[in-house]
Amino acid sequence: MNKKIFSGVQPTGNLHLGNYIGAIKNFVDLQNQEGNECVYCVVDLHAITAKQDPIILKNNIRETTATFLASGIDSKKSIIFNQSLVPAHSEGSWILGCIARMGWLNRMTQFKEKAGKDKEKASVGLYIYPVLMTADILLYDATHVPVGEDQKQHLELSRDIAQKFNLDFNAPNFLRAPEPLIQKNFSRIMSLKDGTNKMSKSDPSDLSRVNLTDHKDQIMNKIKKAKTDNDPLPDDDKNLSQRPEVENLLGIYSSLSGQSLKNSINEFSGKNFSEFKEKLADLGYIDLEDDYCKHAENSFDLESIRNSSLKLAYDSMFGAGKNVISRLLPETIQIHDDDNPGFHGQAPEPIHRNLLEFSELIKTNGNIDCGLATDGDADRIGLYNSRGEFI
Ligand code: AQP
């Protein structure tokens, strides 16, 4: 079966080995499988659930896109854009927020972890983050969502929301419940400083993670300083769960070398940590640097990829009558044409008006050399003709 893939990454800082092993490596593999249709989104609306400096955020959107490209995501094969340029994500999130139940959201462990002890001070956005994520996925009628293990619970929530919507409105299969695609092994990479915490962009210590843009010597230094314990490297996997840091390092090694944990243990049994760490640091250097710099420096390329992808993203939502958002609202408020029960009429003031207008514009200008683009400050979206003029 051809898969329709959707996934996103927050532009909250440098992407790290956890993002790479848990998600991006998988994005590239899926993109390269014949017949798959992939949408990879830089989810900037998710990023603002925590306070962001707008200038740094803008820069991070660029850097995340450059890292996507340098990691092997190909803009000719996959759709790449940033979420805030497609208003349907926020619109869908509101509608689906009216379907999701408080009790469901109260169970989300990521909110508990990120909000910490003082959850009264966390943003409402952080609390409803999984609803926005549900909208992201359902908008594109995605069949599969590649994510790290930490997002599994959110994916289950997306399925619950889709199923409740279909049930509430007696619309079987109207929204598709997506399947998570989670690596079987090493799907949760932990911090280099604490094997019980996941590797994360927002960890204040840069020594806790290997950034995909780190130089070789930086990686060597971080791996050398990575926490281990006083026991030797194990000769079997028994008791590894009592040694989370060692288990994590061996897991990273296994994942990057494409071998089982058992084989990695055999490879290093009886050897000392310095030898193991040296080999791990070699593998941990994913050679993105040249490609990354090339993409990061060429902001014109990034803009044009985003702009051409945006059109594809809209097309993908509108493709084959699958425009979920334009049907969500009529479905929700149950506007039916009695003579034709299969047809759902339009809401009087459809909140998806912008989207429809854009779609019409794109269709009517289909033969003209133009595309969706932003103005110079990337704050406004519209149609440009081939001379770079707003039309
Ligand atoms: N440590 C991890 N191990 C495996 N997979 C991971 N992912 C993130 N961290 C790990 C996966 O990477 C994808 C993108 O994640 P994200 O950036 O959207 O959000 P996140 O999960 O919250 O990642 P971070 O690094 O922890 O970001 P911050 O610090 O900003 O919250 C997802 O598929 C995720 O599962």
XYZ file of N, CA, C and O in Angstrom, residues 129-296:
672
model
N -1.185 21.247 22.750
C -0.212 20.876 21.709
C -0.628 19.603 20.937
O -0.607 19.570 19.711
N -1.043 18.538 21.661
C -1.375 17.312 20.910
C -2.592 17.469 19.993
O -2.737 16.709 19.035
N -3.452 18.478 20.267
C -4.611 18.685 19.381
C -4.136 19.334 18.077
O -4.567 18.960 16.980
N -3.206 20.281 18.201
C -2.633 20.882 16.990
C -1.914 19.807 16.178
O -2.032 19.747 14.955
N -1.214 18.932 16.882
C -0.503 17.844 16.184
C -1.515 16.944 15.461
O -1.279 16.503 14.326
N -2.667 16.729 16.082
C -3.708 15.920 15.440
C -4.178 16.605 14.161
O -4.330 15.967 13.110
N -4.404 17.923 14.248
C -4.849 18.652 13.054
C -3.800 18.556 11.956
O -4.132 18.305 10.782
N -2.521 18.721 12.315
C -1.437 18.636 11.321
C -1.582 17.352 10.500
O -1.492 17.349 9.274
N -1.794 16.273 11.225
C -1.782 14.949 10.590
C -3.058 14.705 9.789
O -3.017 14.270 8.632
N -4.209 15.029 10.405
C -5.483 14.691 9.759
C -5.743 15.545 8.526
O -6.391 15.099 7.584
N -5.205 16.768 8.535
C -5.384 17.656 7.382
C -4.931 17.012 6.085
O -5.484 17.267 5.025
N -3.845 16.250 6.191
C -3.251 15.686 4.966
C -3.705 14.249 4.754
O -3.165 13.553 3.910
N -4.677 13.825 5.592
C -5.205 12.477 5.424
C -4.065 11.454 5.513
O -4.043 10.457 4.775
N -3.131 11.742 6.430
C -1.924 10.894 6.502
C -2.278 9.481 6.952
O -3.126 9.287 7.829
N -1.626 8.524 6.343
C -1.846 7.125 6.757
C -0.833 6.745 7.836
O -1.132 5.945 8.700
N 0.377 7.320 7.744
C 1.447 6.923 8.657
C 2.221 8.142 9.144
O 2.464 9.070 8.374
N 2.627 8.084 10.410
C 3.360 9.211 10.999
C 4.632 8.693 11.664
O 4.576 8.044 12.713
N 5.797 8.947 11.045
C 7.050 8.517 11.677
C 7.423 9.462 12.816
O 7.580 10.662 12.598
N 7.539 8.925 14.011
C 7.903 9.742 15.180
C 8.793 8.944 16.114
O 8.881 7.717 16.013
N 9.430 9.643 17.039
C 10.167 8.970 18.106
C 9.179 8.432 19.134
O 7.998 8.798 19.142
N 9.702 7.588 20.011
C 8.851 6.923 21.011
C 8.092 7.927 21.884
O 6.958 7.685 22.296
N 8.732 9.094 22.116
C 8.113 10.078 23.010
C 6.791 10.623 22.470
O 6.012 11.209 23.212
N 6.550 10.453 21.167
C 5.327 11.000 20.587
C 4.222 9.959 20.431
O 3.149 10.253 19.907
N 4.510 8.725 20.905
C 3.546 7.641 20.705
C 2.179 7.967 21.341
O 1.131 7.770 20.737
N 2.228 8.518 22.546
C 0.974 8.806 23.242
C 0.160 9.867 22.480
O -1.062 9.773 22.393
N 0.864 10.851 21.900
C 0.144 11.876 21.138
C -0.513 11.272 19.901
O -1.600 11.677 19.495
N 0.173 10.324 19.293
C -0.398 9.659 18.114
C -1.648 8.869 18.478
O -2.636 8.862 17.734
N -1.608 8.237 19.646
C -2.793 7.487 20.090
C -3.956 8.450 20.313
O -5.101 8.165 19.966
N -3.638 9.622 20.841
C -4.679 10.631 21.044
C -5.276 11.060 19.693
O -6.487 11.210 19.548
N -4.410 11.235 18.676
C -4.900 11.614 17.338
C -5.903 10.586 16.834
O -6.925 10.932 16.248
N -5.590 9.336 17.067
C -6.499 8.266 16.616
C -7.833 8.370 17.365
O -8.899 8.260 16.766
N -7.746 8.630 18.679
C -8.983 8.740 19.476
C -9.833 9.913 18.978
O -11.049 9.808 18.869
N -9.168 11.036 18.702
C -9.923 12.220 18.253
C -10.600 11.924 16.909
O -11.779 12.215 16.709
N -9.847 11.331 15.983
C -10.420 11.021 14.656
C -11.614 10.086 14.811
O -12.681 10.308 14.221
N -11.454 9.069 15.648
C -12.538 8.094 15.793
C -13.761 8.717 16.471
O -14.894 8.455 16.078
N -13.526 9.571 17.463
C -14.674 10.207 18.138
C -15.413 11.135 17.170
O -16.640 11.183 17.161
N -14.654 11.857 16.368
C -15.285 12.740 15.378
C -16.192 11.914 14.459
O -17.362 12.244 14.247
N -15.647 10.831 13.940
C -16.412 10.006 12.999
C -17.676 9.447 13.654
O -18.735 9.382 13.026
N -17.526 9.093 14.918
C -18.656 8.522 15.656
C -19.703 9.599 15.962
O -20.891 9.424 15.703
N -19.230 10.733 16.480
C -20.153 11.808 16.873
C -21.015 12.268 15.698
O -22.161 12.636 15.870
N -20.400 12.313 14.521
C -21.128 12.853 13.369
C -21.588 11.760 12.412
O -21.942 12.045 11.271
N -21.549 10.551 12.911
C -21.994 9.419 12.125
C -21.403 9.478 10.711
O -22.119 9.415 9.712
N -20.108 9.699 10.676
C -19.418 9.829 9.388
C -18.264 8.826 9.355
O -17.109 9.202 9.552
N -18.592 7.550 9.151
C -17.530 6.540 9.222
C -16.409 6.847 8.229
O -16.680 7.258 7.105
N -15.197 6.698 8.684
C -14.005 6.904 7.839
C -13.828 8.334 7.331
O -13.060 8.564 6.409
N -14.596 9.288 7.852
C -14.436 10.678 7.391
C -13.018 11.165 7.708
O -12.323 11.711 6.854
N -12.602 10.963 8.957
C -11.207 11.270 9.303
C -10.462 9.954 9.437
O -10.967 9.006 10.035
N -9.253 9.941 8.911
C -8.491 8.690 8.942
C -7.630 8.623 10.198
O -6.881 9.561 10.486
N -7.758 7.545 10.948
C -6.916 7.380 12.145
C -5.523 6.953 11.690
O -5.362 5.907 11.071
N -4.505 7.783 11.946
C -3.164 7.488 11.419
C -2.429 6.418 12.226
O -2.686 6.252 13.413
N -1.544 5.728 11.542
C -0.715 4.706 12.209
C 0.631 5.316 12.587
O 1.264 5.947 11.735
N 1.092 5.111 13.809
C 2.444 5.591 14.133
C 3.493 4.679 13.491
O 3.255 3.479 13.353
N 4.591 5.265 13.067
C 5.734 4.461 12.604
C 6.882 4.759 13.556
O 7.499 5.825 13.473
N 7.124 3.842 14.456
C 8.163 4.075 15.476
C 9.221 2.992 15.321
O 8.880 1.809 15.178
N 10.478 3.414 15.304
C 11.568 2.445 15.192
C 11.388 1.376 16.261
O 11.065 1.709 17.405
N 11.668 0.138 15.900
C 11.474 -0.930 16.894
C 12.508 -0.798 18.020
O 12.198 -0.912 19.185
N 13.739 -0.534 17.620
C 14.801 -0.467 18.629
C 15.337 0.956 18.731
O 15.355 1.678 17.744
N 15.795 1.312 19.890
C 16.470 2.604 20.139
C 15.628 3.786 19.645
O 16.119 4.683 18.981
N 14.341 3.731 19.974
C 13.459 4.801 19.494
C 13.440 5.980 20.463
O 12.796 6.971 20.211
N 14.143 5.842 21.572
C 14.202 6.952 22.541
C 15.661 7.123 22.950
O 16.213 6.321 23.706
N 16.287 8.144 22.440
C 17.701 8.401 22.746
C 17.759 9.324 23.963
O 17.049 10.328 24.023
N 18.616 8.949 24.911
C 18.632 9.683 26.177
C 19.797 10.682 26.228
O 20.737 10.613 25.425
N 19.698 11.587 27.197
C 20.727 12.613 27.381
C 22.087 11.966 27.669
O 22.164 10.929 28.332
N 23.161 12.613 27.205
C 24.506 12.093 27.473
C 24.899 12.314 28.937
O 25.851 11.734 29.429
N 24.136 13.161 29.617
C 24.483 13.491 31.008
C 23.620 12.739 32.012
O 23.958 12.653 33.185
N 22.465 12.252 31.532
C 21.543 11.586 32.449
C 20.696 10.599 31.637
O 19.811 10.999 30.868
N 20.997 9.332 31.815
C 20.347 8.288 31.007
C 18.874 8.098 31.298
O 18.223 7.260 30.673
N 18.327 8.874 32.238
C 16.888 8.739 32.508
C 16.090 9.881 31.877
O 14.878 9.910 31.949
N 16.776 10.843 31.261
C 16.100 11.964 30.581
C 16.351 11.890 29.089
O 17.477 11.619 28.671
N 15.329 12.209 28.296
C 15.577 12.085 26.856
C 16.478 13.207 26.336
O 16.497 14.308 26.911
N 17.219 12.887 25.286
C 18.049 13.910 24.638
C 17.088 14.940 24.058
O 16.119 14.584 23.390
N 17.355 16.205 24.298
C 16.372 17.225 23.941
C 17.066 18.519 23.523
O 18.097 18.884 24.086
N 16.453 19.214 22.553
C 17.031 20.479 22.091
C 17.020 21.516 23.196
O 17.872 22.385 23.254
N 15.982 21.450 24.048
C 15.844 22.520 25.036
C 16.565 22.226 26.350
O 16.453 23.013 27.284
N 17.299 21.104 26.419
C 18.112 20.884 27.628
C 19.149 22.006 27.708
O 19.873 22.265 26.733
N 19.214 22.716 28.856
C 20.147 23.852 28.924
C 21.607 23.450 28.700
O 22.424 24.279 28.273
N 21.955 22.185 28.958
C 23.354 21.798 28.763
C 23.607 21.264 27.353
O 23.053 20.238 26.949
N 24.477 21.971 26.622
C 24.811 21.521 25.261
C 25.559 20.183 25.302
O 25.566 19.434 24.330
N 26.185 19.899 26.475
C 26.919 18.629 26.604
C 25.980 17.429 26.711
O 26.418 16.284 26.676
N 24.680 17.687 26.831
C 23.724 16.580 26.981
C 23.360 15.955 25.634
O 22.707 14.935 25.585
N 23.756 16.610 24.553
C 23.316 16.108 23.238
C 24.427 16.252 22.190
O 25.324 17.091 22.336
N 24.308 15.468 21.125
C 25.167 15.661 19.958
C 24.305 16.368 18.916
O 23.295 15.823 18.461
N 24.648 17.599 18.600
C 23.903 18.326 17.569
C 24.337 17.838 16.197
O 25.513 17.535 15.988
N 23.403 17.822 15.261
C 23.777 17.342 13.921
C 24.763 18.285 13.243
O 25.425 17.906 12.291
N 24.847 19.504 13.748
C 25.778 20.456 13.140
C 27.095 20.560 13.917
O 27.944 21.385 13.583
N 27.281 19.746 14.935
C 28.552 19.789 15.687
C 29.715 19.324 14.810
O 29.553 18.438 13.963
N 30.893 19.922 15.054
C 32.095 19.459 14.361
C 32.587 18.177 15.023
O 32.241 17.880 16.162
N 33.496 17.491 14.307
C 34.008 16.211 14.802
C 34.614 16.332 16.198
O 34.344 15.508 17.074
N 35.423 17.383 16.391
C 36.088 17.488 17.703
C 35.110 17.828 18.821
O 35.266 17.396 19.961
N 34.040 18.562 18.501
C 33.012 18.843 19.521
C 32.336 17.533 19.937
O 32.073 17.296 21.114
N 32.075 16.689 18.945
C 31.391 15.420 19.247
C 32.297 14.539 20.102
O 31.870 13.964 21.104
N 33.575 14.492 19.718
C 34.541 13.687 20.471
C 34.545 14.143 21.935
O 34.471 13.335 22.857
N 34.577 15.455 22.126
C 34.611 16.017 23.476
C 33.340 15.658 24.257
O 33.396 15.261 25.416
N 32.187 15.757 23.593
C 30.919 15.456 24.289
C 30.819 13.977 24.651
O 30.367 13.629 25.739
N 31.242 13.127 23.729
C 31.134 11.676 24.009
C 32.133 11.307 25.110
O 31.822 10.519 25.998
N 33.324 11.913 25.055
C 34.316 11.641 26.107
C 33.742 11.990 27.478
O 33.938 11.286 28.451
N 33.008 13.115 27.529
C 32.466 13.569 28.819
C 31.138 12.900 29.154
O 30.575 13.161 30.227
N 30.608 12.084 28.240
C 29.298 11.455 28.502
C 29.385 10.612 29.766
O 30.377 9.913 30.002
N 28.325 10.664 30.552
C 28.321 9.955 31.840
C 28.323 8.437 31.603
O 27.606 7.934 30.740
N 29.153 7.723 32.340
C 29.068 6.255 32.368
C 29.075 5.853 33.850
O 28.613 6.628 34.677
N 29.596 4.686 34.181
C 29.685 4.336 35.604
C 31.023 3.645 35.833
O 31.858 3.582 34.922
N 31.204 3.094 37.036
C 32.531 2.557 37.360
C 32.727 1.111 36.922
O 33.843 0.591 36.988
N 31.648 0.457 36.485
C 31.784 -0.941 36.075
C 32.330 -1.027 34.657
O 32.208 -0.076 33.875
N 32.932 -2.173 34.287
C 33.415 -2.309 32.902
C 32.259 -2.439 31.922
O 31.109 -2.641 32.332
N 32.567 -2.359 30.643
C 31.523 -2.574 29.627
C 30.958 -3.987 29.811
O 31.711 -4.925 30.102
N 29.652 -4.144 29.663
C 29.046 -5.447 29.983
C 29.373 -6.513 28.939
O 29.720 -6.186 27.805
N 29.266 -7.798 29.358
C 29.428 -8.835 28.325
C 28.101 -9.518 27.994
O 28.051 -10.427 27.181
N 27.025 -9.086 28.644
C 25.688 -9.455 28.158
C 24.708 -8.345 28.542
O 25.091 -7.385 29.208
N 23.462 -8.461 28.049
C 22.557 -7.323 28.245
C 21.792 -7.376 29.570
O 20.937 -6.542 29.830
N 22.138 -8.374 30.410
C 21.479 -8.445 31.724
C 21.894 -7.213 32.545
O 23.018 -6.755 32.456
N 20.982 -6.719 33.325
C 21.227 -5.574 34.225
C 21.506 -4.247 33.515
O 21.872 -3.278 34.167
N 21.387 -4.227 32.194
C 21.650 -2.941 31.526
C 20.651 -1.873 31.961
O 20.966 -0.686 31.978
N 19.434 -2.315 32.299
C 18.428 -1.317 32.699
C 18.838 -0.608 34.004
O 18.367 0.492 34.289
N 19.728 -1.237 34.772
C 20.242 -0.557 35.979
C 21.386 0.394 35.603
O 21.905 1.092 36.463
N 21.790 0.354 34.340
C 22.910 1.205 33.896
C 22.444 2.034 32.676
O 22.906 1.824 31.547
N 21.492 2.983 32.928
C 20.839 3.654 31.796
C 21.802 4.380 30.861
O 21.590 4.398 29.639
N 22.871 4.968 31.398
C 23.790 5.729 30.527
C 24.543 4.791 29.585
O 24.713 5.080 28.393
N 24.974 3.647 30.143
C 25.733 2.694 29.315
C 24.799 2.086 28.262
O 25.154 1.955 27.085
N 23.583 1.778 28.686
C 22.603 1.221 27.747
C 22.337 2.215 26.609
O 22.273 1.849 25.435
N 22.235 3.492 26.975
C 21.962 4.522 25.966
C 23.105 4.623 24.950
O 22.882 4.629 23.736
N 24.355 4.657 25.451
C 25.496 4.790 24.538
C 25.605 3.566 23.629
O 25.851 3.694 22.417
N 25.384 2.386 24.207
C 25.438 1.176 23.375
C 24.286 1.174 22.364
O 24.445 0.730 21.217
N 23.141 1.714 22.776
C 21.980 1.809 21.866
C 22.280 2.740 20.703
O 21.983 2.436 19.543
N 22.883 3.891 20.996
C 23.224 4.846 19.923
C 24.208 4.173 18.965
O 24.060 4.246 17.737
N 25.200 3.497 19.543
C 26.204 2.833 18.695
C 25.524 1.803 17.789
O 25.777 1.746 16.579
N 24.619 1.010 18.363
C 23.960 -0.042 17.596
C 23.120 0.559 16.483
O 23.137 0.089 15.343
N 22.396 1.614 16.829
C 21.521 2.218 15.829
C 22.336 2.787 14.665
O 22.007 2.578 13.498
N 23.410 3.497 14.981
C 24.189 4.130 13.912
C 24.983 3.107 13.099
O 25.264 3.319 11.921
N 25.354 1.986 13.754
C 26.125 0.991 12.993
C 25.203 -0.030 12.338
O 25.661 -0.896 11.596
N 23.891 0.069 12.650
C 22.920 -0.839 12.034
C 23.069 -2.270 12.529
O 22.753 -3.206 11.802
N 23.535 -2.438 13.754
C 23.645 -3.810 14.272
C 22.846 -3.952 15.575
O 22.413 -2.960 16.170
N 22.658 -5.196 16.012
C 21.857 -5.417 17.217
C 22.659 -5.013 18.453
O 23.910 -4.947 18.413
N 21.937 -4.792 19.539
C 22.599 -4.454 20.803
C 23.541 -5.593 21.219
O 24.656 -5.365 21.683
N 23.067 -6.817 20.978
C 23.860 -7.983 21.366
C 25.220 -7.954 20.644
O 26.279 -8.154 21.252
N 25.194 -7.630 19.350
C 26.457 -7.571 18.588
C 27.368 -6.463 19.088
O 28.590 -6.615 19.130
N 26.760 -5.330 19.457
C 27.595 -4.225 19.974
C 28.238 -4.640 21.292
O 29.412 -4.347 21.548
N 27.449 -5.323 22.128
C 27.996 -5.771 23.421
C 29.169 -6.735 23.167
O 30.241 -6.601 23.762
N 28.970 -7.656 22.239
C 30.055 -8.609 21.920
C 31.289 -7.880 21.399
O 32.416 -8.219 21.734
N 31.049 -6.856 20.565
C 32.179 -6.126 19.962
C 33.067 -5.467 21.035
O 34.292 -5.422 20.890
N 32.430 -4.992 22.118
C 33.216 -4.219 23.096
C 33.432 -4.928 24.427
O 34.072 -4.362 25.317
N 32.928 -6.129 24.529
C 33.078 -6.825 25.811
C 34.567 -6.965 26.148
O 35.390 -7.324 25.289
N 34.922 -6.637 27.373
C 36.322 -6.733 27.816
C 37.160 -5.529 27.440
O 38.309 -5.408 27.864
N 36.609 -4.608 26.628
C 37.395 -3.422 26.231
C 37.087 -2.267 27.177
O 36.103 -2.293 27.909
N 37.918 -1.237 27.122
C 37.637 -0.129 28.040
C 36.779 0.953 27.376
O 36.645 1.012 26.156
N 36.204 1.812 28.242
C 35.265 2.815 27.747
C 35.906 3.769 26.748
O 35.249 4.227 25.816
N 37.214 4.064 26.936
C 37.797 5.069 26.039
C 37.816 4.552 24.598
O 37.522 5.294 23.653
N 38.087 3.269 24.439
C 38.093 2.704 23.081
C 36.684 2.746 22.473
O 36.477 3.132 21.314
N 35.713 2.346 23.308
C 34.317 2.357 22.840
C 33.885 3.778 22.466
O 33.295 4.022 21.405
N 34.211 4.730 23.332
C 33.754 6.105 23.098
C 34.367 6.693 21.834
O 33.737 7.475 21.120
N 35.598 6.316 21.584
C 36.249 6.827 20.373
C 35.505 6.349 19.113
O 35.196 7.131 18.208
N 35.150 5.072 19.116
C 34.419 4.531 17.956
C 33.028 5.148 17.859
O 32.530 5.424 16.761
N 32.409 5.357 19.022
C 31.069 5.933 19.030
C 31.117 7.365 18.476
O 30.254 7.768 17.685
N 32.139 8.119 18.882
C 32.245 9.507 18.414
C 32.421 9.541 16.894
O 31.858 10.396 16.211
N 33.177 8.584 16.359
C 33.349 8.523 14.898
C 32.015 8.334 14.205
O 31.700 8.987 13.209
N 31.214 7.411 14.770
C 29.905 7.131 14.156
C 28.923 8.276 14.361
O 28.066 8.533 13.512
N 29.051 8.947 15.503
C 28.104 10.011 15.858
C 28.268 11.242 14.982
O 27.427 12.130 14.991
N 29.340 11.265 14.231
C 29.529 12.390 13.316
C 28.829 12.062 12.008
O 29.315 11.291 11.194
N 27.630 12.626 11.866
C 26.881 12.425 10.620
C 27.358 13.545 9.709
O 27.210 14.714 10.047
N 27.914 13.182 8.620
C 28.630 14.176 7.825
C 27.666 15.106 7.066
O 27.446 14.950 5.880
N 27.123 16.067 7.807
C 26.157 16.973 7.186
C 26.796 18.301 6.826
O 26.218 19.094 6.112
N 27.973 18.506 7.406
C 28.482 19.872 7.480
C 28.476 20.629 6.150
O 27.917 21.714 6.058
N 29.048 20.015 5.111
C 29.128 20.747 3.851
C 27.744 21.041 3.309
O 27.429 22.154 2.916
N 26.928 19.971 3.318
C 25.582 20.132 2.788
C 24.799 21.136 3.611
O 24.072 21.959 3.085
N 24.970 21.034 4.933
C 24.229 21.931 5.818
C 24.599 23.378 5.513
O 23.738 24.233 5.328
N 25.911 23.641 5.436
C 26.352 25.021 5.204
C 25.834 25.523 3.861
O 25.363 26.644 3.744
N 25.915 24.631 2.878
C 25.461 25.023 1.540
C 23.991 25.468 1.614
O 23.624 26.515 1.113
N 23.173 24.667 2.296
C 21.744 24.991 2.355
C 21.482 26.177 3.270
O 20.675 27.046 2.954
N 22.148 26.190 4.423
C 21.861 27.249 5.401
C 22.241 28.617 4.836
O 21.598 29.618 5.108
